[in-house]
PDB file of C-alpha atoms in Angstrom:
ATOM      1  CA  MET B   1     -22.019 -22.386 -71.873  1.00  0.00           C
ATOM      2  CA  THR B   2     -21.671 -18.610 -71.614  1.00  0.00           C
ATOM      3  CA  LYS B   3     -23.620 -16.378 -69.240  1.00  0.00           C
ATOM      4  CA  ASN B   4     -25.626 -14.931 -72.162  1.00  0.00           C
ATOM      5  CA  GLN B   5     -26.584 -18.433 -73.334  1.00  0.00           C
ATOM      6  CA  LYS B   6     -27.710 -19.351 -69.807  1.00  0.00           C
ATOM      7  CA  LEU B   7     -29.797 -16.180 -69.648  1.00  0.00           C
ATOM      8  CA  LEU B   8     -31.376 -16.939 -73.048  1.00  0.00           C
ATOM      9  CA  MET B   9     -32.389 -20.364 -71.780  1.00  0.00           C
ATOM     10  CA  LEU B  10     -34.397 -18.715 -68.978  1.00  0.00           C
ATOM     11  CA  ILE B  11     -36.595 -16.600 -71.233  1.00  0.00           C
ATOM     12  CA  PRO B  12     -39.302 -19.118 -72.300  1.00  0.00           C
ATOM     13  CA  ALA B  13     -39.854 -20.502 -68.763  1.00  0.00           C
ATOM     14  CA  LEU B  14     -39.879 -17.030 -67.200  1.00  0.00           C
ATOM     15  CA  TRP B  15     -42.184 -15.655 -69.900  1.00  0.00           C
ATOM     16  CA  ALA B  16     -44.724 -18.496 -69.459  1.00  0.00           C
ATOM     17  CA  SER B  17     -44.568 -18.190 -65.686  1.00  0.00           C
ATOM     18  CA  ILE B  18     -45.105 -14.436 -65.716  1.00  0.00           C
ATOM     19  CA  PHE B  19     -47.939 -14.737 -68.222  1.00  0.00           C
ATOM     20  CA  ASP B  20     -49.564 -17.453 -66.099  1.00  0.00           C
ATOM     21  CA  ILE B  21     -49.297 -15.247 -63.009  1.00  0.00           C
ATOM     22  CA  PHE B  22     -50.676 -12.235 -64.905  1.00  0.00           C
ATOM     23  CA  ILE B  23     -53.660 -14.098 -66.284  1.00  0.00           C
ATOM     24  CA  THR B  24     -54.356 -15.735 -62.927  1.00  0.00           C
ATOM     25  CA  THR B  25     -54.414 -12.286 -61.330  1.00  0.00           C
ATOM     26  CA  PHE B  26     -56.515 -10.746 -64.143  1.00  0.00           C
ATOM     27  CA  PHE B  27     -59.266 -13.363 -64.039  1.00  0.00           C
ATOM     28  CA  GLN B  28     -59.725 -13.582 -60.282  1.00  0.00           C
ATOM     29  CA  ASN B  29     -63.216 -12.860 -58.997  1.00  0.00           C
ATOM     30  CA  PRO B  30     -63.420  -9.143 -58.051  1.00  0.00           C
ATOM     31  CA  ASP B  31     -64.683 -10.181 -54.612  1.00  0.00           C
ATOM     32  CA  TYR B  32     -61.351 -11.896 -53.990  1.00  0.00           C
ATOM     33  CA  TRP B  33     -59.534  -8.561 -54.384  1.00  0.00           C
ATOM     34  CA  LYS B  34     -62.046  -7.014 -51.950  1.00  0.00           C
ATOM     35  CA  GLY B  35     -60.937  -9.503 -49.297  1.00  0.00           C
ATOM     36  CA  ASP B  36     -63.225 -12.532 -49.749  1.00  0.00           C
ATOM     37  CA  LEU B  37     -60.419 -15.092 -49.817  1.00  0.00           C
ATOM     38  CA  SER B  38     -62.898 -17.942 -50.400  1.00  0.00           C
ATOM     39  CA  LYS B  39     -63.303 -16.622 -53.942  1.00  0.00           C
ATOM     40  CA  ALA B  40     -59.699 -17.436 -54.891  1.00  0.00           C
ATOM     41  CA  THR B  41     -59.403 -19.559 -58.005  1.00  0.00           C
ATOM     42  CA  GLU B  42     -56.149 -21.407 -58.564  1.00  0.00           C
ATOM     43  CA  GLY B  43     -55.446 -24.956 -59.753  1.00  0.00           C
ATOM     44  CA  ASN B  44     -52.008 -25.260 -58.100  1.00  0.00           C
ATOM     45  CA  PRO B  45     -52.634 -26.309 -54.478  1.00  0.00           C
ATOM     46  CA  ILE B  46     -49.573 -24.401 -53.241  1.00  0.00           C
ATOM     47  CA  GLY B  47     -50.662 -21.217 -54.971  1.00  0.00           C
ATOM     48  CA  ALA B  48     -54.268 -21.769 -53.837  1.00  0.00           C
ATOM     49  CA  TRP B  49     -53.119 -22.088 -50.234  1.00  0.00           C
ATOM     50  CA  PHE B  50     -51.127 -18.839 -50.403  1.00  0.00           C
ATOM     51  CA  MET B  51     -54.086 -17.079 -52.031  1.00  0.00           C
ATOM     52  CA  SER B  52     -56.386 -18.342 -49.298  1.00  0.00           C
ATOM     53  CA  GLN B  53     -54.177 -16.720 -46.645  1.00  0.00           C
ATOM     54  CA  HIS B  54     -54.072 -13.166 -47.995  1.00  0.00           C
ATOM     55  CA  VAL B  55     -54.746 -11.261 -51.217  1.00  0.00           C
ATOM     56  CA  SER B  56     -50.972 -10.720 -51.542  1.00  0.00           C
ATOM     57  CA  GLY B  57     -50.344 -14.477 -51.281  1.00  0.00           C
ATOM     58  CA  LEU B  58     -50.308 -14.949 -55.043  1.00  0.00           C
ATOM     59  CA  PHE B  59     -47.654 -12.269 -55.383  1.00  0.00           C
ATOM     60  CA  ILE B  60     -45.515 -13.648 -52.549  1.00  0.00           C
ATOM     61  CA  ILE B  61     -45.397 -17.200 -53.884  1.00  0.00           C
ATOM     62  CA  SER B  62     -45.011 -15.898 -57.468  1.00  0.00           C
ATOM     63  CA  ALA B  63     -42.012 -13.744 -56.604  1.00  0.00           C
ATOM     64  CA  PHE B  64     -40.391 -16.685 -54.809  1.00  0.00           C
ATOM     65  CA  TRP B  65     -41.103 -18.983 -57.768  1.00  0.00           C
ATOM     66  CA  ILE B  66     -39.741 -16.574 -60.400  1.00  0.00           C
ATOM     67  CA  VAL B  67     -36.517 -16.187 -58.385  1.00  0.00           C
ATOM     68  CA  LEU B  68     -36.247 -19.948 -57.987  1.00  0.00           C
ATOM     69  CA  ILE B  69     -36.708 -20.490 -61.734  1.00  0.00           C
ATOM     70  CA  GLY B  70     -33.924 -17.986 -62.414  1.00  0.00           C
ATOM     71  CA  VAL B  71     -31.533 -19.411 -59.854  1.00  0.00           C
ATOM     72  CA  LEU B  72     -32.073 -23.091 -60.681  1.00  0.00           C
ATOM     73  CA  GLY B  73     -32.264 -22.475 -64.408  1.00  0.00           C
ATOM     74  CA  TYR B  74     -29.008 -20.543 -64.332  1.00  0.00           C
ATOM     75  CA  TYR B  75     -26.933 -22.620 -61.922  1.00  0.00           C
ATOM     76  CA  LEU B  76     -28.022 -26.225 -62.484  1.00  0.00           C
ATOM     77  CA  PRO B  77     -25.871 -28.270 -64.888  1.00  0.00           C
ATOM     78  CA  ARG B  78     -26.983 -27.791 -68.493  1.00  0.00           C
ATOM     79  CA  LYS B  79     -29.012 -30.977 -68.888  1.00  0.00           C
ATOM     80  CA  LEU B  80     -30.833 -30.561 -65.570  1.00  0.00           C
ATOM     81  CA  SER B  81     -31.364 -26.875 -66.240  1.00  0.00           C
ATOM     82  CA  LYS B  82     -32.805 -27.531 -69.680  1.00  0.00           C
ATOM     83  CA  THR B  83     -35.135 -30.200 -68.260  1.00  0.00           C
ATOM     84  CA  PHE B  84     -36.290 -27.991 -65.370  1.00  0.00           C
ATOM     85  CA  LEU B  85     -36.851 -24.973 -67.625  1.00  0.00           C
ATOM     86  CA  LEU B  86     -38.790 -27.022 -70.175  1.00  0.00           C
ATOM     87  CA  PHE B  87     -40.928 -28.404 -67.335  1.00  0.00           C
ATOM     88  CA  CYS B  88     -41.637 -24.816 -66.155  1.00  0.00           C
ATOM     89  CA  LEU B  89     -42.517 -23.781 -69.690  1.00  0.00           C
ATOM     90  CA  ILE B  90     -44.925 -26.680 -70.175  1.00  0.00           C
ATOM     91  CA  ALA B  91     -46.507 -26.407 -66.699  1.00  0.00           C
ATOM     92  CA  HIS B  92     -47.103 -22.675 -66.929  1.00  0.00           C
ATOM     93  CA  SER B  93     -48.301 -22.935 -70.517  1.00  0.00           C
ATOM     94  CA  TYR B  94     -50.852 -25.441 -69.276  1.00  0.00           C
ATOM     95  CA  GLY B  95     -51.788 -23.281 -66.293  1.00  0.00           C
ATOM     96  CA  ALA B  96     -52.305 -20.203 -68.445  1.00  0.00           C
ATOM     97  CA  SER B  97     -54.136 -22.257 -71.085  1.00  0.00           C
ATOM     98  CA  THR B  98     -56.834 -23.218 -68.558  1.00  0.00           C
ATOM     99  CA  TRP B  99     -57.644 -19.500 -68.123  1.00  0.00           C
ATOM    100  CA  LEU B 100     -57.363 -18.756 -71.843  1.00  0.00           C
ATOM    101  CA  SER B 101     -59.670 -21.599 -72.899  1.00  0.00           C
ATOM    102  CA  LYS B 102     -62.270 -20.620 -70.315  1.00  0.00           C
ATOM    103  CA  PHE B 103     -62.313 -16.869 -70.908  1.00  0.00           C
ATOM    104  CA  THR B 104     -60.947 -16.191 -74.386  1.00  0.00           C
ATOM    105  CA  GLY B 105     -61.564 -19.408 -76.287  1.00  0.00           C
ATOM    106  CA  PHE B 106     -59.714 -22.221 -77.984  1.00  0.00           C
ATOM    107  CA  TRP B 107     -57.834 -20.233 -80.627  1.00  0.00           C
ATOM    108  CA  SER B 108     -56.172 -17.873 -78.178  1.00  0.00           C
ATOM    109  CA  LEU B 109     -54.915 -20.941 -76.308  1.00  0.00           C
ATOM    110  CA  ILE B 110     -53.557 -22.448 -79.520  1.00  0.00           C
ATOM    111  CA  VAL B 111     -51.791 -19.198 -80.441  1.00  0.00           C
ATOM    112  CA  PHE B 112     -50.289 -18.983 -76.954  1.00  0.00           C
ATOM    113  CA  ILE B 113     -48.976 -22.573 -77.097  1.00  0.00           C
ATOM    114  CA  LEU B 114     -47.654 -22.035 -80.609  1.00  0.00           C
ATOM    115  CA  PHE B 115     -45.866 -18.841 -79.576  1.00  0.00           C
ATOM    116  CA  ASN B 116     -44.249 -20.584 -76.582  1.00  0.00           C
ATOM    117  CA  THR B 117     -43.148 -23.488 -78.757  1.00  0.00           C
ATOM    118  CA  ILE B 118     -41.584 -21.211 -81.368  1.00  0.00           C
ATOM    119  CA  LEU B 119     -39.888 -19.110 -78.703  1.00  0.00           C
ATOM    120  CA  TYR B 120     -38.351 -22.233 -77.120  1.00  0.00           C
ATOM    121  CA  VAL B 121     -37.165 -23.706 -80.441  1.00  0.00           C
ATOM    122  CA  VAL B 122     -35.717 -20.435 -81.763  1.00  0.00           C
ATOM    123  CA  LEU B 123     -33.794 -19.717 -78.555  1.00  0.00           C
ATOM    124  CA  ASP B 124     -32.552 -23.323 -78.369  1.00  0.00           C
ATOM    125  CA  GLU B 125     -31.279 -23.042 -81.958  1.00  0.00           C
ATOM    126  CA  ILE B 126     -29.515 -19.726 -81.186  1.00  0.00           C
ATOM    127  CA  ILE B 127     -27.842 -21.289 -78.128  1.00  0.00           C
ATOM    128  CA  ASN B 128     -26.803 -24.395 -80.041  1.00  0.00           C
ATOM    129  CA  ARG B 129     -25.419 -22.344 -82.925  1.00  0.00           C
ATOM    130  CA  LYS B 130     -23.360 -20.219 -80.542  1.00  0.00           C
ATOM    131  CA  GLN B 131     -22.017 -23.370 -78.853  1.00  0.00           C
ATOM    132  CA  GLN B 132     -20.993 -24.843 -82.195  1.00  0.00           C
ATOM    133  CA  LEU B 133     -19.186 -21.627 -83.104  1.00  0.00           C
ATOM    134  CA  GLN B 134     -17.313 -21.656 -79.797  1.00  0.00           C
ATOM    135  CA  LYS B 135     -16.145 -25.213 -80.434  1.00  0.00           C
ATOM    136  CA  ALA B 136     -14.930 -24.374 -83.965  1.00  0.00           C
TER     137      ALA B 136
END
């Protein structure tokens, strides 16, 4: 697998992760950003713990996680990488969908999941097509 193909594989997981982080940040209680750490709202217990420590906690754990997705997704063997990246895509799609369904309704959630699905399938097809051309 080429470097470009590996980078393409990262896009759906990174996109869903960044969107989940963005929407988590956007929908936090304004009092949280004023320093009332008890107002943090996060379903992931690791993220919730970081958020309960400092208002920058979400950004610290998020930066670490984004780097980890990139490193593991790029350097793991193909099958493990694909499994890990699909897991990240599904987990962050779920995480973001909890915010979307609560604040913007059912249909925005459906559109988000559909977009993520199409993105994954299209990029997977592009990667597979390039691999077949390399073998020919």
